[in-house]
């Protein structure tokens, strides 16, 4: 093999095959890799703008930092590494092969005397005998040798070696790196990258139905390699997948169609998910025959070179039957409303038109609710308490039952005529919070905000009806006088004596109820500010609040009476229920929607997220990997050692070398020196 | 004169003693017994792994003789522990032997205590220059290793007592792999202690194990992390049984190399100079540890890629954990080049080995704590 001739090519070759260049590339690769682990990759671009601001967003975008590992410059580093390693192999191979073959039996006495590991050994036996003994010894030690005898007068030289196949390790490891990178580059789909760069393919960023995506953003089934995903609802089918690219996607047409029969989630006793499985049917226009099977996590199906993986799941259009409660009307009865996940429905409230878009439904919600045994406290900050628990017995090895399934939940958006939307998240069943049960519904203005939860207290049946009846009574202006009258009567036991006071109390209570129904506690506060002297305000607020609570209690009893329910007991429970109800009414003013949707029943339809890949480079990469492992062990654990013995009358010159200067080598040298000296004694 | 035959190297197999063969026979019998008992619950890969591991353990015992004693002792005591349960998890807190010794949590606490004692012991040995004290410390380290292994084995059994579908090999979360890390690092150290007939390095290596133990205790006491949790679907794979241990041989070896590198730096600055082994020995241990670590880390990364290909749909996704594994690997590849090709030695490589551990720890812990990705099993 010959090096290139022109000075320039020569210099490039020198650079590329130098180890310093290789190490620099390795370092560069390591540093570049870090970027992609620190900055979250392939997020929607809007997230980056929020996080980085418009200025840095642009700079990062130009550098391709949102998908570092697929940028031209990153692939460039890999290509250079492959080149550098290939040149290195090209340069080293002849040397290595020579090293493996050669015994170096032409070493001169002068060069042997220059060795760091050498010894002059006195020989008490004739050179011919010595020669015989020494070669016998070397063979016994696992060395192969060659003897060079150039006539009587010249000393004979034995050149021996062991473990020279360690040099193969170099070829195996470095060849493996080239092979692995090539396999990886094939799966990186270089042809597609090129097509994209030349403008033959264009990333689609609009939200289109897959059939509407134009040809320039579609890839044919013949595409060499791809990795993308698709979500299929139960009962649905797909013959395309989406490949996420930058801030958009490409549509990959599949050579077959996948039909999802059923998606299943199994749970452990503790509520954690145990398995995700999709029953799929593949229909293949080329083979007519169908193919049926089940894909689960860690168990993909490979069909015609395309591997199908279980990658995720979601809702595939569950149908929800909802009760709509009008939060500010005197009506205590809900209206029925139908919703479907990923569909929008109209809702009219007086003149105002809304669109209700159900975005998600979950039949299971495993949450750490703090329920369960009291001694199973939440993780504690108290170290010693923790220590006592952890030191405990095997019961402490049992999974704690802190996680609970709290039942179904759903999420929806209510959009007004101006297009403004609020998002809601509601649970179907009451949740236990601080020892009491509430129906909970969260609201937020923007997707990156946390939900703020409104709690409706559940009645003795665990239903929302009790609250809704009380609420309706509070918003029913026609009932206010009766509620006020009842409260005044209970507050002034002596009807005859307190006549005047009772009438006054009735009036003011009715007024109070009206103010509360119009503006909650805020309205009340404003009223107090306007009508009570500053110094008295706090006291007045306290008094009003007491009145409101007791009037609320009367309203509750009245609402029950009218619904034909027996009166609520006069106890702590009821008092708390009324207080919670007043809070809920107050919070409704900040709920942002006049309607609360309660989930009555549902028909769940799941969808399965499948990932499909075709990676022709995989087997190349695996083959390279096997070579790499082999090579590493060969390189580290086969030690090359060479021994030269120059046999002269009365003296033997012993020299030894190794490509690894380790202590083992030092020890071996010392041992050989000792043994050989003994053998040569006579 | 001595005959040439006296120097002839005996072949490996001829050099094996009767005890070696008894040991191998025991392991073979044990694995066949396990196969008969549980083979029905295993898939083909798991059957393969059972016999592969048995063969590897035979090889390990033949290669490094003390393992032939460690393993039977661990097996006997673990079986005794398992036997004490009578199939009831609650007995862990009642039966004497379980409560005080062999219930997994008790055994692991013993392991922790013994490792800390051994650390103190090696320090004392260094302070007094007493080989006797060091010898005792080595014995304590062996016992700690044994208790750790017993703890893991019993924990494996306990997981099946919780529920047949919960049972799994105890190398599935941070708590469990920290135990594994402590054990493997200790074994690697004990091997080199014997190989170089030098016990002075314990004072440097054991602290890294004690640090792991400290983390383990904090994790258990402060975070209540010692409970056996069922496996998320992504972890239900035979690949876990191969990938995780291979990784931890790598991590253990890199940690060992870094601590020896630290000793090298101490010695080359004249600190503790006459209480530490020769620089050449330190350099040699450091190289050997990085070599074995690199080899196993290579295997682990490749196994990880194969697992990823089966679980995530691609052998390489540039997920943060994968990427940091690559960075660690590239770092040690560069270290090996510098040392082997350029022939460089000395303080620079020792520093590099120490910094290498920082990178490794980040790949091992930092990624889980600070970066998110597929490895966090946040979604499915
Ligand atoms: C990703 C890139 C590379 C990796 C991971 C890698 C890995 C290794 C490893 C682990 C060794 C073992 C050290 C030994 O036992 O000798 C080694 C040796 C070596 N490498 Fe690389 N290498 C890479 C690229 C290169 C390149 C580009 C060159 C060319 C200059 C090169 C030249 C060498 C040489 C000459 C040896 C010594 C072989 C011997 O003496 O047996 N390496 N490499």
Coordinates of C-alpha atoms in Angstrom, one line a residue, chain A residues 267-273 364-373 376-379 398-407 431-432, chain B residues 224 227-230 232:
Chain A
X267 CA -52.7 -3.1 36.2
X268 CA -51.0 -4.4 39.2
X269 CA -52.9 -4.7 42.5
X270 CA -51.3 -1.4 43.5
X271 CA -52.7 0.4 40.4
X272 CA -49.4 0.8 38.5
X273 CA -49.6 -0.2 34.9
X364 CA -57.9 5.3 35.4
X365 CA -56.1 7.9 37.4
X366 CA -53.6 6.6 39.8
X367 CA -52.8 9.3 42.3
X368 CA -50.9 9.6 45.5
X369 CA -53.9 10.7 47.6
X370 CA -52.4 10.0 51.0
X371 CA -55.2 7.5 51.6
X372 CA -54.7 4.2 53.2
X373 CA -53.3 3.2 56.6
X376 CA -48.2 4.7 56.1
X377 CA -47.3 8.3 56.1
X378 CA -46.1 10.1 53.0
X379 CA -42.3 10.3 52.5
X398 CA -44.3 -4.5 50.5
X399 CA -45.3 -1.8 48.1
X400 CA -47.2 0.8 50.0
X401 CA -50.7 1.4 49.0
X402 CA -50.5 5.1 48.8
X403 CA -51.2 5.2 45.1
X404 CA -54.9 4.9 44.4
X405 CA -57.0 4.8 41.4
X406 CA -59.3 7.8 41.9
X407 CA -61.5 6.9 38.9
X431 CA -62.0 12.7 45.8
X432 CA -61.1 12.5 49.5
Chain B
X224 CA -38.5 5.6 51.7
X227 CA -39.7 -1.0 48.9
X228 CA -40.0 -3.6 46.2
X229 CA -42.0 -2.0 43.4
X230 CA -43.6 -3.9 40.5
X232 CA -43.1 -0.9 34.6

